Coordinates of C-alpha atoms and ligand atoms in Angstrom, one line a residue:
M239 CA -3.7 9.2 -32.1
K240 CA -4.2 10.4 -28.5
K241 CA -1.2 12.1 -27.0
S242 CA 0.4 10.3 -24.0
I243 CA 0.7 12.0 -20.6
Y244 CA 4.5 12.2 -21.3
D245 CA 3.9 14.0 -24.6
I246 CA 1.6 16.5 -23.0
I247 CA 3.9 17.2 -20.1
A248 CA 6.9 17.7 -22.4
Q249 CA 5.1 20.6 -24.2
E250 CA 6.1 24.2 -23.7
E251 CA 2.5 25.3 -23.6
Y252 CA -0.6 23.7 -22.3
F253 CA -3.9 24.0 -24.2
K254 CA -7.3 23.5 -22.6
A255 CA -7.7 20.0 -24.0
D256 CA -4.3 19.0 -22.5
M257 CA -5.3 20.4 -19.1
I258 CA -8.5 18.4 -19.2
R259 CA -6.5 15.2 -19.9
L260 CA -4.0 15.9 -17.1
L261 CA -6.8 16.8 -14.6
G262 CA -8.5 13.4 -15.3
V263 CA -5.4 11.2 -15.0
H264 CA -5.9 8.1 -13.0
G265 CA -3.9 4.9 -12.5
S266 CA -0.8 5.0 -10.4
H267 CA 1.7 5.3 -13.3
D268 CA 0.1 8.3 -15.0
I269 CA -0.6 10.0 -11.6
E270 CA 3.1 9.6 -10.7
T271 CA 4.2 11.0 -14.0
L272 CA 2.0 14.1 -13.4
R273 CA 3.2 14.5 -9.8
C274 CA 6.9 14.3 -10.7
A275 CA 6.5 16.9 -13.4
A276 CA 4.7 19.3 -11.0
E277 CA 7.3 18.7 -8.3
K278 CA 10.1 19.4 -10.8
T279 CA 8.4 22.6 -12.0
L280 CA 8.1 23.7 -8.4
F281 CA 11.8 22.9 -7.5
D282 CA 13.0 24.6 -10.7
N283 CA 11.0 27.8 -10.1
C284 CA 10.6 28.1 -6.4
G285 CA 13.0 25.7 -4.6
K286 CA 12.2 23.2 -1.8
R287 CA 11.2 25.5 0.9
V288 CA 7.7 25.4 2.4
F289 CA 6.4 28.7 3.8
F290 CA 4.1 29.1 6.7
R291 CA 0.9 31.2 7.1
G292 CA -0.4 30.9 10.6
L293 CA -4.2 30.9 10.1
I294 CA -6.2 33.0 12.6
E295 CA -9.9 32.8 12.1
F296 CA -10.9 35.9 14.0
S297 CA -14.6 36.0 13.5
N298 CA -17.4 33.8 12.0
H299 CA -20.0 36.5 11.6
C300 CA -21.0 36.6 7.9
I301 CA -23.4 38.6 5.8
C302 CA -23.2 36.1 2.9
D303 CA -25.3 33.0 2.3
C304 CA -23.1 30.8 0.2
N305 CA -24.8 27.4 -0.5
Y306 CA -21.8 25.3 0.5
C307 CA -20.5 27.1 3.6
G308 CA -21.2 26.1 7.2
I309 CA -20.9 29.7 8.6
R310 CA -23.4 31.1 6.1
K311 CA -25.7 33.7 7.7
S312 CA -28.8 31.4 7.5
N313 CA -27.2 28.8 9.7
A314 CA -28.8 29.6 13.0
A315 CA -27.0 26.7 14.7
V316 CA -23.6 28.5 14.6
R317 CA -22.4 30.2 17.8
R318 CA -21.1 33.5 16.5
Y319 CA -17.9 35.1 17.8
V320 CA -15.4 37.9 17.3
L321 CA -12.1 37.5 18.9
K322 CA -10.9 40.4 21.1
K323 CA -8.2 42.5 19.5
K324 CA -5.8 41.2 22.2
E325 CA -6.5 37.6 21.4
V326 CA -5.8 38.2 17.7
V327 CA -2.6 40.1 18.4
D328 CA -1.5 37.4 20.9
S329 CA -2.1 34.7 18.3
A330 CA 0.0 36.6 15.8
L331 CA 2.8 37.1 18.3
F332 CA 2.7 33.4 19.0
C333 CA 3.0 32.7 15.2
A334 CA 6.0 35.0 15.0
K335 CA 7.6 33.2 18.0
Q336 CA 7.1 29.9 16.2
G337 CA 9.0 31.2 13.2
Y338 CA 6.0 31.5 10.9
G339 CA 7.0 34.6 8.8
S340 CA 3.4 35.3 7.8
I341 CA -0.2 35.0 9.0
V342 CA -3.6 34.9 7.4
L343 CA -6.3 36.8 9.1
Q344 CA -9.6 35.2 8.0
S345 CA -13.2 35.8 8.9
G346 CA -16.7 35.7 7.5
E347 CA -17.6 38.7 5.4
R348 CA -18.9 42.0 6.9
E349 CA -18.7 45.5 5.5
D350 CA -19.9 47.7 8.4
D351 CA -17.6 50.5 9.7
A352 CA -17.0 48.8 13.0
F353 CA -15.6 45.7 11.2
V354 CA -13.4 47.6 8.8
T355 CA -12.0 49.8 11.6
Y356 CA -11.4 46.7 13.8
V357 CA -9.5 44.9 11.0
E358 CA -7.5 48.0 10.2
D359 CA -6.5 48.5 13.8
V360 CA -5.6 44.8 14.3
V361 CA -3.4 44.8 11.2
K362 CA -1.6 48.0 12.4
T363 CA -1.0 46.7 15.9
I364 CA 0.3 43.3 14.7
K365 CA 2.7 44.9 12.2
R366 CA 4.0 47.2 15.0
E367 CA 4.3 44.5 17.6
T368 CA 6.0 41.8 15.5
V369 CA 9.0 43.8 14.4
S370 CA 12.1 41.9 15.5
S371 CA 15.7 41.1 14.3
V372 CA 14.4 38.2 12.2
L373 CA 11.3 40.1 10.9
P374 CA 12.6 43.7 10.5
D375 CA 9.3 44.7 8.8
G376 CA 7.1 42.7 11.1
I377 CA 5.2 39.6 10.2
G378 CA 3.7 39.3 6.7
I379 CA -0.1 39.7 6.7
T380 CA -2.5 38.1 4.3
L381 CA -6.1 39.2 4.6
C382 CA -9.0 37.0 3.7
V383 CA -12.2 38.9 4.6
G384 CA -14.1 38.9 1.3
E385 CA -15.5 41.5 -1.1
Q386 CA -15.0 45.1 0.1
T387 CA -15.0 48.5 -1.5
R388 CA -11.8 50.0 -3.0
E389 CA -11.6 52.5 -0.1
T390 CA -11.6 49.6 2.4
Y391 CA -9.0 47.7 0.5
E392 CA -6.9 50.8 0.4
R393 CA -7.2 51.2 4.2
F394 CA -6.2 47.6 4.8
F395 CA -3.1 48.0 2.5
A396 CA -2.1 51.3 4.2
A397 CA -2.4 49.5 7.6
G398 CA 0.2 47.0 6.4
A399 CA -1.5 44.0 5.0
H400 CA 0.4 43.1 1.8
R401 CA -1.5 40.1 0.5
Y402 CA -5.1 39.4 -0.1
L403 CA -6.9 36.1 -0.7
L404 CA -10.3 36.2 -2.4
R405 CA -11.4 32.9 -3.9
I406 CA -13.4 33.0 -7.0
E407 CA -14.8 29.6 -6.0
S408 CA -15.6 28.8 -9.6
S409 CA -14.8 31.0 -12.6
T410 CA -17.5 29.7 -14.8
P411 CA -20.8 31.6 -14.6
R412 CA -23.0 28.6 -14.5
L413 CA -21.3 26.9 -11.6
F414 CA -20.7 30.2 -9.7
E415 CA -24.5 30.8 -9.9
F416 CA -25.3 27.3 -8.8
I417 CA -23.3 27.6 -5.6
H418 CA -24.3 31.1 -4.6
P419 CA -27.5 33.1 -4.0
K420 CA -28.5 35.5 -6.7
T421 CA -27.2 38.5 -4.8
Q422 CA -23.6 37.3 -5.1
K423 CA -22.1 38.1 -8.5
L424 CA -19.1 36.6 -10.3
Q425 CA -18.4 39.9 -12.0
S426 CA -18.2 41.7 -8.7
R427 CA -15.6 39.3 -7.4
I428 CA -13.5 39.7 -10.5
E429 CA -13.7 43.4 -10.1
C430 CA -12.5 43.1 -6.5
L431 CA -9.5 41.0 -7.7
R432 CA -8.6 43.7 -10.2
T433 CA -8.9 46.4 -7.6
L434 CA -6.7 44.5 -5.1
K435 CA -4.0 44.0 -7.8
N436 CA -4.2 47.7 -8.8
I437 CA -3.7 48.8 -5.2
G438 CA -0.5 46.8 -5.0
F439 CA -1.5 43.7 -3.0
Q440 CA -0.1 40.3 -3.8
V441 CA -3.3 38.7 -4.9
G442 CA -4.5 35.1 -4.4
T443 CA -7.6 33.3 -5.6
G444 CA -8.8 29.7 -5.8
V445 CA -11.7 27.4 -6.3
M446 CA -13.4 24.4 -4.7
I447 CA -12.8 21.1 -6.4
G448 CA -15.3 18.3 -6.8
L449 CA -18.4 20.5 -6.6
P450 CA -21.6 18.8 -7.7
T451 CA -22.0 19.0 -11.5
Q452 CA -18.5 20.6 -11.9
T453 CA -16.7 19.3 -15.0
L454 CA -13.0 18.8 -15.8
E455 CA -13.5 21.4 -18.5
E456 CA -14.7 24.0 -16.0
L457 CA -11.6 23.2 -13.8
A458 CA -9.4 23.7 -16.8
E459 CA -11.1 27.1 -17.3
D460 CA -10.4 27.9 -13.7
V461 CA -6.7 27.4 -14.3
L462 CA -6.9 29.6 -17.4
F463 CA -8.7 32.2 -15.3
F464 CA -5.8 32.2 -12.8
K465 CA -3.4 32.7 -15.6
D466 CA -5.4 35.5 -17.3
M467 CA -5.8 37.3 -13.9
D468 CA -2.1 36.9 -13.5
V469 CA -2.5 36.1 -9.8
D470 CA 0.4 35.5 -7.4
M471 CA -1.1 32.9 -5.0
I472 CA -3.6 30.1 -5.2
G473 CA -5.5 28.6 -2.3
M474 CA -7.8 25.8 -3.3
G475 CA -9.1 22.5 -2.0
P476 CA -11.7 19.8 -2.2
Y477 CA -15.4 20.7 -1.6
I478 CA -16.6 19.0 1.6
V479 CA -20.2 18.8 2.6
H480 CA -21.6 20.7 5.6
T481 CA -25.0 19.3 6.6
E482 CA -26.6 22.6 7.5
T483 CA -26.3 24.0 4.0
P484 CA -28.5 23.8 0.9
M485 CA -25.8 21.8 -1.0
A486 CA -26.1 19.0 1.6
L487 CA -28.8 17.8 -0.8
H488 CA -25.9 16.3 -2.8
K489 CA -24.4 14.7 0.3
D490 CA -24.5 11.1 -0.8
E491 CA -23.1 11.6 -4.3
T492 CA -20.3 13.7 -2.8
A493 CA -19.5 11.1 -0.2
A494 CA -19.4 8.4 -2.9
R495 CA -16.9 10.4 -4.8
H496 CA -14.5 10.8 -1.9
D497 CA -11.4 9.2 -3.4
E498 CA -12.0 10.7 -6.8
I499 CA -12.4 14.2 -5.4
L500 CA -9.2 13.8 -3.3
Q501 CA -7.2 12.8 -6.4
L502 CA -8.8 15.5 -8.5
S503 CA -7.8 18.1 -6.0
L504 CA -4.2 16.9 -6.2
N505 CA -4.3 16.8 -10.0
M506 CA -5.6 20.4 -9.9
I507 CA -2.7 21.5 -7.8
A508 CA -0.2 19.7 -10.2
V509 CA -1.8 21.2 -13.3
T510 CA -1.9 24.7 -11.7
R511 CA 1.8 24.4 -10.9
L512 CA 2.7 23.2 -14.4
V513 CA 0.8 26.1 -16.0
L514 CA 1.5 29.0 -13.5
K515 CA 5.0 27.8 -12.5
N516 CA 6.3 30.4 -10.0
V517 CA 3.1 31.2 -8.0
N518 CA 2.6 30.3 -4.3
I519 CA 0.2 27.4 -3.9
A520 CA -1.2 26.4 -0.5
S521 CA -1.8 22.9 0.5
T522 CA -5.1 23.6 2.3
T523 CA -6.6 22.2 5.5
A524 CA -9.5 20.8 3.5
L525 CA -7.1 18.3 1.9
Q526 CA -6.3 17.1 5.3
A527 CA -9.9 16.8 6.3
M528 CA -10.3 14.3 3.4
D529 CA -7.2 12.3 4.1
A530 CA -4.9 12.1 7.2
T531 CA -1.9 12.9 5.0
G532 CA -3.7 15.2 2.6
R533 CA -1.5 18.2 3.2
E534 CA 1.7 16.3 2.6
K535 CA 0.1 15.0 -0.6
G536 CA -0.7 18.6 -1.6
L537 CA 3.0 19.5 -1.1
L538 CA 4.1 16.5 -3.1
F539 CA 1.9 17.5 -6.0
G540 CA 3.4 21.0 -6.3
A541 CA 2.1 23.2 -3.3
N542 CA 4.7 25.2 -1.3
V543 CA 2.7 26.9 1.4
I544 CA 1.1 25.5 4.5
M545 CA -1.3 27.1 6.9
P546 CA -0.8 25.9 10.5
Q547 CA -4.0 26.3 12.5
S548 CA -3.3 29.2 14.9
T549 CA -6.9 30.2 16.0
P550 CA -7.4 30.1 19.7
T551 CA -8.7 26.5 20.5
D552 CA -11.9 27.7 22.3
V553 CA -13.4 29.1 19.1
R554 CA -12.0 26.7 16.5
N555 CA -15.1 24.5 16.8
D556 CA -17.2 27.5 15.8
Y557 CA -15.4 28.1 12.5
L558 CA -16.6 25.1 10.7
L559 CA -16.9 25.8 7.0
Y560 CA -17.2 22.1 6.3
E561 CA -17.4 18.9 8.4
G562 CA -14.4 16.9 9.5
K563 CA -12.1 19.9 9.9
P564 CA -8.7 18.6 11.3
C565 CA -6.6 19.9 14.3
L566 CA -9.7 21.1 16.3
D567 CA -8.4 20.0 19.6
E568 CA -4.7 20.4 19.1
N569 CA -3.0 23.5 20.5
A570 CA -1.0 25.7 18.2
L571 CA 2.4 24.3 19.4
Q572 CA 1.3 20.7 18.7
C573 CA 0.3 21.9 15.3
K574 CA 3.7 23.4 14.6
N575 CA 5.6 20.2 15.7
C576 CA 3.3 18.1 13.6
I577 CA 3.6 20.2 10.5
E578 CA 7.4 20.4 10.7
R579 CA 7.5 16.6 10.9
R580 CA 5.3 16.4 7.9
I581 CA 7.5 18.7 5.8
T582 CA 10.8 17.1 6.6
S583 CA 9.3 13.6 6.2
I584 CA 8.9 14.4 2.5
G585 CA 12.3 15.9 1.9
R586 CA 11.3 19.5 2.0
E587 CA 12.6 22.4 4.1
P588 CA 10.6 24.5 6.5
G589 CA 11.0 28.2 5.5
Y590 CA 11.0 29.8 9.0
N591 CA 11.2 33.5 9.6
S592 CA 10.5 34.5 6.1
W593 CA 7.5 36.2 4.5
G594 CA 7.8 33.7 1.7
D595 CA 6.4 36.1 -0.9
S596 CA 5.3 34.7 -4.2
L597 CA 8.2 34.8 -6.7
H598 CA 5.6 35.5 -9.4
F599 CA 5.0 38.9 -7.7
S600 CA 8.6 39.7 -7.0
N601 CA 9.6 38.9 -10.6
C602 CA 7.0 41.3 -11.9
I603 CA 8.0 44.4 -10.0
Ligands
5AD838 N1 -15.9 22.8 1.5 C1 -14.7 23.2 1.1 N2 -14.3 24.5 1.2 C2 -15.1 25.4 1.6 N3 -15.0 26.7 1.8 C3 -16.2 27.2 2.3 N4 -17.0 26.2 2.5 C4 -16.4 25.0 2.1 C5 -16.8 23.7 2.0 N5 -18.0 23.3 2.3 C6 -13.9 27.5 1.4 C7 -14.3 28.5 0.4 C8 -13.9 29.8 1.0 C9 -12.8 29.4 2.0 C10 -12.5 30.3 3.1 O1 -13.2 28.1 2.4 O2 -13.5 28.3 -0.8 O3 -13.4 30.8 0.1

């Protein structure tokens, strides 16, 4: 006889077949059962606080040509920019003033010396300038600037970044190859994740959910990959079409699956919480692009990190990884007020002035 959702959730350990069942739950009763279990696991392991990572997208130059991404190098329609060092530092200072204990510095991928030196310098300056009585070690910095050499990662770590987010996008070779050009290798990304961990970063990864041809089994394998890699943080969200990309070929079928992909993304957050327990999971902006209350939903399904848009407004429109990106015309202060309302409206507490490190990491050292 088929196990019920209750029986599966009550188990100590989840097998791949169980994860596939949970990922596919539909119908309001089963969905609510899954959601409650994920929320309980979150509260038991991490508490009710939601931590902030002010998101600063400091450049959209990119040497990669990912088939899904709007800022891929072949998209000639993109106006390319690099923020001045002062603009990035000012955005970081603004985040610190808002009480965001951490920031994410994100950009397209580059590996030239000028870029590495720029990032290193920006990180050092931000660390120095954000030291205060509430943040005695400065603001927490997560970097998200792609695949780099060990030497570069070491320089970034020495400069003061202590977390690194590198999404695997899909951990299954077939799907990874389908969404990337041949020059980009799954194995190389896995190696980068290992190197980052070895250097001492808190390491995050994640995948896109609802990719054309992606199966529930592949998503279950992604969760097992997170577990095997023993990562500290997860950032994942729904795949959303960008018209100027090769994968826009599948535009209509992706649009037709809107509600299903949104639910699948929430189920994926819940299953990841149930399996990984004490990691930090972000409720990503892409969720909100799909649904006006998508980020609250992500929190309700087990996420505990939120990333307020803190990129200067004049370039936000140029950092379009996908279409329908929210908060494009709101200033950073409006963003803060709106997010705080959203957090308290669902009975959670804003974790101001705290790095909000992953307990998974703290418990391991
Ligand atoms: N839809 C959803 N997420 C996307 N990303 C890039 N392009 C898209 C898209 N079209 C995500 C990738 C990347 C992160 C910065 O943004 O997962 O790692």
